[in-house]
Amino acid sequence: MESAISDDALSIRVHLGELLDKRGITLTELSRRVDLTIVNLSILKNGRAKAIRFSTLSRLCAELDCQPGDLLSHGE
């Protein structure tokens, strides 16, 4: 059965790299601060994550002093 919504329509962009650059924080440092593996953060940063827990999103936003909409956006 084909999904009524295409994968392209569900395109979520992750802006973790840009936020890290703006704040002068490395992925390694963020990993230590939010207690997530570098591998998992890298997967998220590179847009290969299939899901993110609200608790993880909350920790990232708290550490990066941002809102979820600063970290994620929908569109092409």
PDB file of N, CA, C and O in Angstrom:
ATOM      1  N   MET A   1       0.844  -1.183   0.000  1.00  0.00           N
ATOM      2  CA  MET A   1       0.000   0.000   0.000  1.00  0.00           C
ATOM      3  C   MET A   1       0.888   1.245   0.000  1.00  0.00           C
ATOM      4  O   MET A   1       1.776   1.380   0.824  1.00  0.00           O
ATOM      5  N   GLU A   2       0.658   2.154  -0.898  1.00  0.00           N
ATOM      6  CA  GLU A   2       1.449   3.357  -1.022  1.00  0.00           C
ATOM      7  C   GLU A   2       0.950   4.419  -0.053  1.00  0.00           C
ATOM      8  O   GLU A   2      -0.241   4.618   0.130  1.00  0.00           O
ATOM      9  N   SER A   3       1.904   5.107   0.589  1.00  0.00           N
ATOM     10  CA  SER A   3       1.560   6.169   1.525  1.00  0.00           C
ATOM     11  C   SER A   3       0.959   7.351   0.787  1.00  0.00           C
ATOM     12  O   SER A   3       1.362   7.693  -0.318  1.00  0.00           O
ATOM     13  N   ALA A   4      -0.026   7.984   1.392  1.00  0.00           N
ATOM     14  CA  ALA A   4      -0.664   9.154   0.791  1.00  0.00           C
ATOM     15  C   ALA A   4       0.264  10.361   0.826  1.00  0.00           C
ATOM     16  O   ALA A   4       0.101  11.300   0.068  1.00  0.00           O
ATOM     17  N   ILE A   5       1.246  10.327   1.717  1.00  0.00           N
ATOM     18  CA  ILE A   5       2.193  11.427   1.849  1.00  0.00           C
ATOM     19  C   ILE A   5       3.565  10.924   1.431  1.00  0.00           C
ATOM     20  O   ILE A   5       4.063   9.959   1.978  1.00  0.00           O
ATOM     21  N   SER A   6       4.185  11.582   0.479  1.00  0.00           N
ATOM     22  CA  SER A   6       5.499  11.152   0.008  1.00  0.00           C
ATOM     23  C   SER A   6       6.572  11.514   1.030  1.00  0.00           C
ATOM     24  O   SER A   6       6.392  12.396   1.861  1.00  0.00           O
ATOM     25  N   ASP A   7       7.714  10.822   0.937  1.00  0.00           N
ATOM     26  CA  ASP A   7       8.844  11.126   1.811  1.00  0.00           C
ATOM     27  C   ASP A   7       9.317  12.564   1.613  1.00  0.00           C
ATOM     28  O   ASP A   7       9.749  13.212   2.553  1.00  0.00           O
ATOM     29  N   ASP A   8       9.255  13.072   0.383  1.00  0.00           N
ATOM     30  CA  ASP A   8       9.677  14.445   0.110  1.00  0.00           C
ATOM     31  C   ASP A   8       8.820  15.451   0.866  1.00  0.00           C
ATOM     32  O   ASP A   8       9.304  16.479   1.309  1.00  0.00           O
ATOM     33  N   ALA A   9       7.546  15.141   1.016  1.00  0.00           N
ATOM     34  CA  ALA A   9       6.641  16.051   1.723  1.00  0.00           C
ATOM     35  C   ALA A   9       6.936  16.074   3.215  1.00  0.00           C
ATOM     36  O   ALA A   9       6.539  17.004   3.911  1.00  0.00           O
ATOM     37  N   LEU A  10       7.602  15.065   3.685  1.00  0.00           N
ATOM     38  CA  LEU A  10       7.931  14.989   5.109  1.00  0.00           C
ATOM     39  C   LEU A  10       9.372  15.406   5.375  1.00  0.00           C
ATOM     40  O   LEU A  10       9.935  15.066   6.401  1.00  0.00           O
ATOM     41  N   SER A  11       9.968  16.146   4.483  1.00  0.00           N
ATOM     42  CA  SER A  11      11.364  16.546   4.595  1.00  0.00           C
ATOM     43  C   SER A  11      11.572  17.473   5.789  1.00  0.00           C
ATOM     44  O   SER A  11      11.028  18.572   5.839  1.00  0.00           O
ATOM     45  N   ILE A  12      12.384  17.009   6.714  1.00  0.00           N
ATOM     46  CA  ILE A  12      12.740  17.804   7.888  1.00  0.00           C
ATOM     47  C   ILE A  12      14.216  18.148   7.783  1.00  0.00           C
ATOM     48  O   ILE A  12      15.051  17.276   7.579  1.00  0.00           O
ATOM     49  N   ARG A  13      14.525  19.403   7.920  1.00  0.00           N
ATOM     50  CA  ARG A  13      15.919  19.846   7.891  1.00  0.00           C
ATOM     51  C   ARG A  13      16.402  20.068   9.321  1.00  0.00           C
ATOM     52  O   ARG A  13      15.676  20.610  10.150  1.00  0.00           O
ATOM     53  N   VAL A  14      17.628  19.672   9.569  1.00  0.00           N
ATOM     54  CA  VAL A  14      18.247  19.821  10.882  1.00  0.00           C
ATOM     55  C   VAL A  14      19.324  20.889  10.777  1.00  0.00           C
ATOM     56  O   VAL A  14      20.173  20.838   9.883  1.00  0.00           O
ATOM     57  N   HIS A  15      19.291  21.844  11.676  1.00  0.00           N
ATOM     58  CA  HIS A  15      20.210  22.975  11.649  1.00  0.00           C
ATOM     59  C   HIS A  15      21.233  22.920  12.780  1.00  0.00           C
ATOM     60  O   HIS A  15      21.733  23.957  13.223  1.00  0.00           O
ATOM     61  N   LEU A  16      21.555  21.720  13.218  1.00  0.00           N
ATOM     62  CA  LEU A  16      22.475  21.554  14.342  1.00  0.00           C
ATOM     63  C   LEU A  16      23.854  22.112  14.011  1.00  0.00           C
ATOM     64  O   LEU A  16      24.466  22.795  14.840  1.00  0.00           O
ATOM     65  N   GLY A  17      24.355  21.853  12.826  1.00  0.00           N
ATOM     66  CA  GLY A  17      25.681  22.351  12.441  1.00  0.00           C
ATOM     67  C   GLY A  17      25.763  23.865  12.506  1.00  0.00           C
ATOM     68  O   GLY A  17      26.740  24.425  13.028  1.00  0.00           O
ATOM     69  N   GLU A  18      24.739  24.524  11.992  1.00  0.00           N
ATOM     70  CA  GLU A  18      24.723  25.983  12.001  1.00  0.00           C
ATOM     71  C   GLU A  18      24.674  26.535  13.433  1.00  0.00           C
ATOM     72  O   GLU A  18      25.361  27.499  13.763  1.00  0.00           O
ATOM     73  N   LEU A  19      23.872  25.893  14.283  1.00  0.00           N
ATOM     74  CA  LEU A  19      23.782  26.340  15.676  1.00  0.00           C
ATOM     75  C   LEU A  19      25.105  26.136  16.404  1.00  0.00           C
ATOM     76  O   LEU A  19      25.519  26.987  17.200  1.00  0.00           O
ATOM     77  N   LEU A  20      25.766  25.025  16.146  1.00  0.00           N
ATOM     78  CA  LEU A  20      27.075  24.779  16.760  1.00  0.00           C
ATOM     79  C   LEU A  20      28.079  25.831  16.314  1.00  0.00           C
ATOM     80  O   LEU A  20      28.829  26.373  17.142  1.00  0.00           O
ATOM     81  N   ASP A  21      28.097  26.127  15.022  1.00  0.00           N
ATOM     82  CA  ASP A  21      29.021  27.142  14.500  1.00  0.00           C
ATOM     83  C   ASP A  21      28.767  28.506  15.139  1.00  0.00           C
ATOM     84  O   ASP A  21      29.708  29.183  15.564  1.00  0.00           O
ATOM     85  N   LYS A  22      27.500  28.906  15.212  1.00  0.00           N
ATOM     86  CA  LYS A  22      27.154  30.213  15.788  1.00  0.00           C
ATOM     87  C   LYS A  22      27.573  30.318  17.246  1.00  0.00           C
ATOM     88  O   LYS A  22      27.920  31.404  17.716  1.00  0.00           O
ATOM     89  N   ARG A  23      27.523  29.199  17.957  1.00  0.00           N
ATOM     90  CA  ARG A  23      27.827  29.224  19.384  1.00  0.00           C
ATOM     91  C   ARG A  23      29.261  28.817  19.697  1.00  0.00           C
ATOM     92  O   ARG A  23      29.682  28.825  20.848  1.00  0.00           O
ATOM     93  N   GLY A  24      30.009  28.460  18.678  1.00  0.00           N
ATOM     94  CA  GLY A  24      31.410  28.082  18.883  1.00  0.00           C
ATOM     95  C   GLY A  24      31.582  26.817  19.692  1.00  0.00           C
ATOM     96  O   GLY A  24      32.529  26.697  20.470  1.00  0.00           O
ATOM     97  N   ILE A  25      30.656  25.869  19.514  1.00  0.00           N
ATOM     98  CA  ILE A  25      30.689  24.606  20.258  1.00  0.00           C
ATOM     99  C   ILE A  25      30.963  23.471  19.276  1.00  0.00           C
ATOM    100  O   ILE A  25      30.396  23.444  18.187  1.00  0.00           O
ATOM    101  N   THR A  26      31.824  22.562  19.655  1.00  0.00           N
ATOM    102  CA  THR A  26      32.084  21.396  18.812  1.00  0.00           C
ATOM    103  C   THR A  26      31.063  20.301  19.113  1.00  0.00           C
ATOM    104  O   THR A  26      30.425  20.297  20.170  1.00  0.00           O
ATOM    105  N   LEU A  27      30.949  19.371  18.190  1.00  0.00           N
ATOM    106  CA  LEU A  27      30.066  18.227  18.391  1.00  0.00           C
ATOM    107  C   LEU A  27      30.510  17.422  19.616  1.00  0.00           C
ATOM    108  O   LEU A  27      29.686  16.945  20.390  1.00  0.00           O
ATOM    109  N   THR A  28      31.810  17.313  19.797  1.00  0.00           N
ATOM    110  CA  THR A  28      32.363  16.590  20.948  1.00  0.00           C
ATOM    111  C   THR A  28      31.944  17.249  22.257  1.00  0.00           C
ATOM    112  O   THR A  28      31.527  16.580  23.200  1.00  0.00           O
ATOM    113  N   GLU A  29      32.048  18.568  22.317  1.00  0.00           N
ATOM    114  CA  GLU A  29      31.662  19.302  23.519  1.00  0.00           C
ATOM    115  C   GLU A  29      30.162  19.181  23.777  1.00  0.00           C
ATOM    116  O   GLU A  29      29.733  18.968  24.914  1.00  0.00           O
ATOM    117  N   LEU A  30      29.350  19.315  22.735  1.00  0.00           N
ATOM    118  CA  LEU A  30      27.907  19.177  22.900  1.00  0.00           C
ATOM    119  C   LEU A  30      27.565  17.778  23.386  1.00  0.00           C
ATOM    120  O   LEU A  30      26.709  17.616  24.264  1.00  0.00           O
ATOM    121  N   SER A  31      28.230  16.782  22.847  1.00  0.00           N
ATOM    122  CA  SER A  31      28.015  15.400  23.263  1.00  0.00           C
ATOM    123  C   SER A  31      28.217  15.248  24.773  1.00  0.00           C
ATOM    124  O   SER A  31      27.420  14.622  25.459  1.00  0.00           O
ATOM    125  N   ARG A  32      29.292  15.820  25.263  1.00  0.00           N
ATOM    126  CA  ARG A  32      29.591  15.751  26.699  1.00  0.00           C
ATOM    127  C   ARG A  32      28.532  16.497  27.511  1.00  0.00           C
ATOM    128  O   ARG A  32      28.046  15.988  28.525  1.00  0.00           O
ATOM    129  N   ARG A  33      28.128  17.660  27.045  1.00  0.00           N
ATOM    130  CA  ARG A  33      27.188  18.496  27.791  1.00  0.00           C
ATOM    131  C   ARG A  33      25.779  17.905  27.877  1.00  0.00           C
ATOM    132  O   ARG A  33      25.096  18.103  28.874  1.00  0.00           O
ATOM    133  N   VAL A  34      25.342  17.229  26.825  1.00  0.00           N
ATOM    134  CA  VAL A  34      23.968  16.705  26.814  1.00  0.00           C
ATOM    135  C   VAL A  34      23.915  15.191  27.020  1.00  0.00           C
ATOM    136  O   VAL A  34      22.838  14.610  26.978  1.00  0.00           O
ATOM    137  N   ASP A  35      25.076  14.579  27.228  1.00  0.00           N
ATOM    138  CA  ASP A  35      25.168  13.145  27.511  1.00  0.00           C
ATOM    139  C   ASP A  35      24.555  12.301  26.388  1.00  0.00           C
ATOM    140  O   ASP A  35      23.733  11.424  26.629  1.00  0.00           O
ATOM    141  N   LEU A  36      24.960  12.611  25.145  1.00  0.00           N
ATOM    142  CA  LEU A  36      24.595  11.813  23.976  1.00  0.00           C
ATOM    143  C   LEU A  36      25.881  11.439  23.262  1.00  0.00           C
ATOM    144  O   LEU A  36      26.861  12.183  23.315  1.00  0.00           O
ATOM    145  N   THR A  37      25.871  10.304  22.577  1.00  0.00           N
ATOM    146  CA  THR A  37      27.085   9.900  21.874  1.00  0.00           C
ATOM    147  C   THR A  37      27.335  10.819  20.682  1.00  0.00           C
ATOM    148  O   THR A  37      26.401  11.363  20.089  1.00  0.00           O
ATOM    149  N   ILE A  38      28.604  10.949  20.337  1.00  0.00           N
ATOM    150  CA  ILE A  38      28.974  11.737  19.163  1.00  0.00           C
ATOM    151  C   ILE A  38      28.346  11.120  17.916  1.00  0.00           C
ATOM    152  O   ILE A  38      27.903  11.835  17.023  1.00  0.00           O
ATOM    153  N   VAL A  39      28.294   9.800  17.866  1.00  0.00           N
ATOM    154  CA  VAL A  39      27.710   9.115  16.714  1.00  0.00           C
ATOM    155  C   VAL A  39      26.249   9.518  16.543  1.00  0.00           C
ATOM    156  O   VAL A  39      25.815   9.872  15.438  1.00  0.00           O
ATOM    157  N   ASN A  40      25.470   9.491  17.617  1.00  0.00           N
ATOM    158  CA  ASN A  40      24.048   9.863  17.512  1.00  0.00           C
ATOM    159  C   ASN A  40      23.879  11.333  17.143  1.00  0.00           C
ATOM    160  O   ASN A  40      23.006  11.677  16.339  1.00  0.00           O
ATOM    161  N   LEU A  41      24.700  12.203  17.703  1.00  0.00           N
ATOM    162  CA  LEU A  41      24.619  13.619  17.336  1.00  0.00           C
ATOM    163  C   LEU A  41      25.022  13.828  15.881  1.00  0.00           C
ATOM    164  O   LEU A  41      24.429  14.655  15.180  1.00  0.00           O
ATOM    165  N   SER A  42      26.016  13.091  15.420  1.00  0.00           N
ATOM    166  CA  SER A  42      26.450  13.191  14.031  1.00  0.00           C
ATOM    167  C   SER A  42      25.346  12.747  13.074  1.00  0.00           C
ATOM    168  O   SER A  42      25.110  13.388  12.037  1.00  0.00           O
ATOM    169  N   ILE A  43      24.658  11.669  13.420  1.00  0.00           N
ATOM    170  CA  ILE A  43      23.529  11.194  12.611  1.00  0.00           C
ATOM    171  C   ILE A  43      22.454  12.276  12.528  1.00  0.00           C
ATOM    172  O   ILE A  43      21.911  12.551  11.459  1.00  0.00           O
ATOM    173  N   LEU A  44      22.172  12.913  13.649  1.00  0.00           N
ATOM    174  CA  LEU A  44      21.190  13.997  13.669  1.00  0.00           C
ATOM    175  C   LEU A  44      21.688  15.187  12.846  1.00  0.00           C
ATOM    176  O   LEU A  44      20.962  15.712  11.997  1.00  0.00           O
ATOM    177  N   LYS A  45      22.925  15.587  13.072  1.00  0.00           N
ATOM    178  CA  LYS A  45      23.500  16.746  12.382  1.00  0.00           C
ATOM    179  C   LYS A  45      23.484  16.565  10.870  1.00  0.00           C
ATOM    180  O   LYS A  45      23.224  17.514  10.125  1.00  0.00           O
ATOM    181  N   ASN A  46      23.736  15.351  10.412  1.00  0.00           N
ATOM    182  CA  ASN A  46      23.817  15.087   8.977  1.00  0.00           C
ATOM    183  C   ASN A  46      22.467  14.755   8.347  1.00  0.00           C
ATOM    184  O   ASN A  46      22.398  14.385   7.177  1.00  0.00           O
ATOM    185  N   GLY A  47      21.394  14.883   9.126  1.00  0.00           N
ATOM    186  CA  GLY A  47      20.052  14.689   8.594  1.00  0.00           C
ATOM    187  C   GLY A  47      19.693  13.240   8.316  1.00  0.00           C
ATOM    188  O   GLY A  47      18.781  12.976   7.547  1.00  0.00           O
ATOM    189  N   ARG A  48      20.384  12.300   8.934  1.00  0.00           N
ATOM    190  CA  ARG A  48      20.096  10.891   8.703  1.00  0.00           C
ATOM    191  C   ARG A  48      19.237  10.264   9.803  1.00  0.00           C
ATOM    192  O   ARG A  48      18.877   9.101   9.715  1.00  0.00           O
ATOM    193  N   ALA A  49      18.895  11.040  10.821  1.00  0.00           N
ATOM    194  CA  ALA A  49      18.070  10.516  11.909  1.00  0.00           C
ATOM    195  C   ALA A  49      16.643  10.312  11.428  1.00  0.00           C
ATOM    196  O   ALA A  49      16.110  11.108  10.664  1.00  0.00           O
ATOM    197  N   LYS A  50      16.028   9.239  11.864  1.00  0.00           N
ATOM    198  CA  LYS A  50      14.636   8.945  11.507  1.00  0.00           C
ATOM    199  C   LYS A  50      13.669   9.476  12.557  1.00  0.00           C
ATOM    200  O   LYS A  50      12.481   9.619  12.297  1.00  0.00           O
ATOM    201  N   ALA A  51      14.189   9.754  13.756  1.00  0.00           N
ATOM    202  CA  ALA A  51      13.345  10.227  14.855  1.00  0.00           C
ATOM    203  C   ALA A  51      14.225  10.910  15.896  1.00  0.00           C
ATOM    204  O   ALA A  51      15.441  10.726  15.907  1.00  0.00           O
ATOM    205  N   ILE A  52      13.601  11.696  16.747  1.00  0.00           N
ATOM    206  CA  ILE A  52      14.296  12.297  17.880  1.00  0.00           C
ATOM    207  C   ILE A  52      13.323  12.314  19.059  1.00  0.00           C
ATOM    208  O   ILE A  52      12.143  12.641  18.898  1.00  0.00           O
ATOM    209  N   ARG A  53      13.804  11.920  20.203  1.00  0.00           N
ATOM    210  CA  ARG A  53      12.972  11.941  21.409  1.00  0.00           C
ATOM    211  C   ARG A  53      12.785  13.386  21.873  1.00  0.00           C
ATOM    212  O   ARG A  53      13.687  14.208  21.730  1.00  0.00           O
ATOM    213  N   PHE A  54      11.624  13.665  22.446  1.00  0.00           N
ATOM    214  CA  PHE A  54      11.386  15.005  22.986  1.00  0.00           C
ATOM    215  C   PHE A  54      12.397  15.326  24.080  1.00  0.00           C
ATOM    216  O   PHE A  54      12.831  16.470  24.209  1.00  0.00           O
ATOM    217  N   SER A  55      12.786  14.341  24.876  1.00  0.00           N
ATOM    218  CA  SER A  55      13.763  14.585  25.935  1.00  0.00           C
ATOM    219  C   SER A  55      15.116  15.003  25.342  1.00  0.00           C
ATOM    220  O   SER A  55      15.792  15.883  25.877  1.00  0.00           O
ATOM    221  N   THR A  56      15.500  14.393  24.222  1.00  0.00           N
ATOM    222  CA  THR A  56      16.745  14.762  23.553  1.00  0.00           C
ATOM    223  C   THR A  56      16.627  16.156  22.967  1.00  0.00           C
ATOM    224  O   THR A  56      17.528  16.992  23.116  1.00  0.00           O
ATOM    225  N   LEU A  57      15.527  16.441  22.322  1.00  0.00           N
ATOM    226  CA  LEU A  57      15.283  17.759  21.748  1.00  0.00           C
ATOM    227  C   LEU A  57      15.325  18.827  22.838  1.00  0.00           C
ATOM    228  O   LEU A  57      15.937  19.890  22.667  1.00  0.00           O
ATOM    229  N   SER A  58      14.730  18.523  23.967  1.00  0.00           N
ATOM    230  CA  SER A  58      14.708  19.460  25.083  1.00  0.00           C
ATOM    231  C   SER A  58      16.120  19.728  25.612  1.00  0.00           C
ATOM    232  O   SER A  58      16.491  20.884  25.870  1.00  0.00           O
ATOM    233  N   ARG A  59      16.928  18.687  25.761  1.00  0.00           N
ATOM    234  CA  ARG A  59      18.309  18.863  26.246  1.00  0.00           C
ATOM    235  C   ARG A  59      19.143  19.669  25.253  1.00  0.00           C
ATOM    236  O   ARG A  59      19.930  20.527  25.649  1.00  0.00           O
ATOM    237  N   LEU A  60      18.970  19.387  23.971  1.00  0.00           N
ATOM    238  CA  LEU A  60      19.711  20.143  22.957  1.00  0.00           C
ATOM    239  C   LEU A  60      19.310  21.617  22.977  1.00  0.00           C
ATOM    240  O   LEU A  60      20.164  22.499  22.944  1.00  0.00           O
ATOM    241  N   CYS A  61      18.007  21.878  23.041  1.00  0.00           N
ATOM    242  CA  CYS A  61      17.531  23.261  23.065  1.00  0.00           C
ATOM    243  C   CYS A  61      18.007  23.997  24.312  1.00  0.00           C
ATOM    244  O   CYS A  61      18.395  25.170  24.231  1.00  0.00           O
ATOM    245  N   ALA A  62      18.000  23.326  25.444  1.00  0.00           N
ATOM    246  CA  ALA A  62      18.462  23.957  26.677  1.00  0.00           C
ATOM    247  C   ALA A  62      19.946  24.305  26.575  1.00  0.00           C
ATOM    248  O   ALA A  62      20.362  25.407  26.943  1.00  0.00           O
ATOM    249  N   GLU A  63      20.729  23.393  26.062  1.00  0.00           N
ATOM    250  CA  GLU A  63      22.176  23.619  25.975  1.00  0.00           C
ATOM    251  C   GLU A  63      22.536  24.646  24.912  1.00  0.00           C
ATOM    252  O   GLU A  63      23.468  25.431  25.082  1.00  0.00           O
ATOM    253  N   LEU A  64      21.809  24.646  23.801  1.00  0.00           N
ATOM    254  CA  LEU A  64      22.108  25.569  22.704  1.00  0.00           C
ATOM    255  C   LEU A  64      21.326  26.878  22.812  1.00  0.00           C
ATOM    256  O   LEU A  64      21.455  27.748  21.955  1.00  0.00           O
ATOM    257  N   ASP A  65      20.512  27.009  23.872  1.00  0.00           N
ATOM    258  CA  ASP A  65      19.702  28.204  24.108  1.00  0.00           C
ATOM    259  C   ASP A  65      18.894  28.560  22.860  1.00  0.00           C
ATOM    260  O   ASP A  65      19.015  29.643  22.289  1.00  0.00           O
ATOM    261  N   CYS A  66      18.078  27.579  22.435  1.00  0.00           N
ATOM    262  CA  CYS A  66      17.280  27.774  21.230  1.00  0.00           C
ATOM    263  C   CYS A  66      15.906  27.129  21.410  1.00  0.00           C
ATOM    264  O   CYS A  66      15.643  26.478  22.417  1.00  0.00           O
ATOM    265  N   GLN A  67      15.075  27.322  20.436  1.00  0.00           N
ATOM    266  CA  GLN A  67      13.756  26.708  20.389  1.00  0.00           C
ATOM    267  C   GLN A  67      13.808  25.545  19.397  1.00  0.00           C
ATOM    268  O   GLN A  67      14.664  25.531  18.503  1.00  0.00           O
ATOM    269  N   PRO A  68      12.890  24.575  19.505  1.00  0.00           N
ATOM    270  CA  PRO A  68      12.877  23.465  18.559  1.00  0.00           C
ATOM    271  C   PRO A  68      12.850  23.931  17.099  1.00  0.00           C
ATOM    272  O   PRO A  68      13.490  23.325  16.243  1.00  0.00           O
ATOM    273  N   GLY A  69      12.157  25.014  16.825  1.00  0.00           N
ATOM    274  CA  GLY A  69      12.084  25.538  15.455  1.00  0.00           C
ATOM    275  C   GLY A  69      13.407  26.103  14.955  1.00  0.00           C
ATOM    276  O   GLY A  69      13.603  26.270  13.759  1.00  0.00           O
ATOM    277  N   ASP A  70      14.331  26.419  15.872  1.00  0.00           N
ATOM    278  CA  ASP A  70      15.670  26.844  15.476  1.00  0.00           C
ATOM    279  C   ASP A  70      16.511  25.645  15.050  1.00  0.00           C
ATOM    280  O   ASP A  70      17.418  25.786  14.239  1.00  0.00           O
ATOM    281  N   LEU A  71      16.198  24.501  15.605  1.00  0.00           N
ATOM    282  CA  LEU A  71      16.961  23.289  15.363  1.00  0.00           C
ATOM    283  C   LEU A  71      16.418  22.494  14.183  1.00  0.00           C
ATOM    284  O   LEU A  71      17.173  21.875  13.441  1.00  0.00           O
ATOM    285  N   LEU A  72      15.094  22.536  14.001  1.00  0.00           N
ATOM    286  CA  LEU A  72      14.430  21.755  12.948  1.00  0.00           C
ATOM    287  C   LEU A  72      13.517  22.645  12.121  1.00  0.00           C
ATOM    288  O   LEU A  72      12.885  23.549  12.648  1.00  0.00           O
ATOM    289  N   SER A  73      13.448  22.350  10.841  1.00  0.00           N
ATOM    290  CA  SER A  73      12.482  23.045   9.993  1.00  0.00           C
ATOM    291  C   SER A  73      11.949  22.079   8.958  1.00  0.00           C
ATOM    292  O   SER A  73      12.542  21.041   8.683  1.00  0.00           O
ATOM    293  N   HIS A  74      10.824  22.421   8.394  1.00  0.00           N
ATOM    294  CA  HIS A  74      10.179  21.592   7.369  1.00  0.00           C
ATOM    295  C   HIS A  74      10.279  22.314   6.044  1.00  0.00           C
ATOM    296  O   HIS A  74      10.036  23.501   5.957  1.00  0.00           O
ATOM    297  N   GLY A  75      10.667  21.597   5.030  1.00  0.00           N
ATOM    298  CA  GLY A  75      10.714  22.197   3.706  1.00  0.00           C
ATOM    299  C   GLY A  75      11.795  21.606   2.843  1.00  0.00           C
ATOM    300  O   GLY A  75      12.529  20.724   3.241  1.00  0.00           O
ATOM    301  N   GLU A  76      11.872  22.133   1.660  1.00  0.00           N
ATOM    302  CA  GLU A  76      12.825  21.622   0.668  1.00  0.00           C
ATOM    303  C   GLU A  76      14.196  22.155   0.868  1.00  0.00           C
ATOM    304  O   GLU A  76      14.539  23.061   1.413  1.00  0.00           O
TER     305      GLU A  76
END
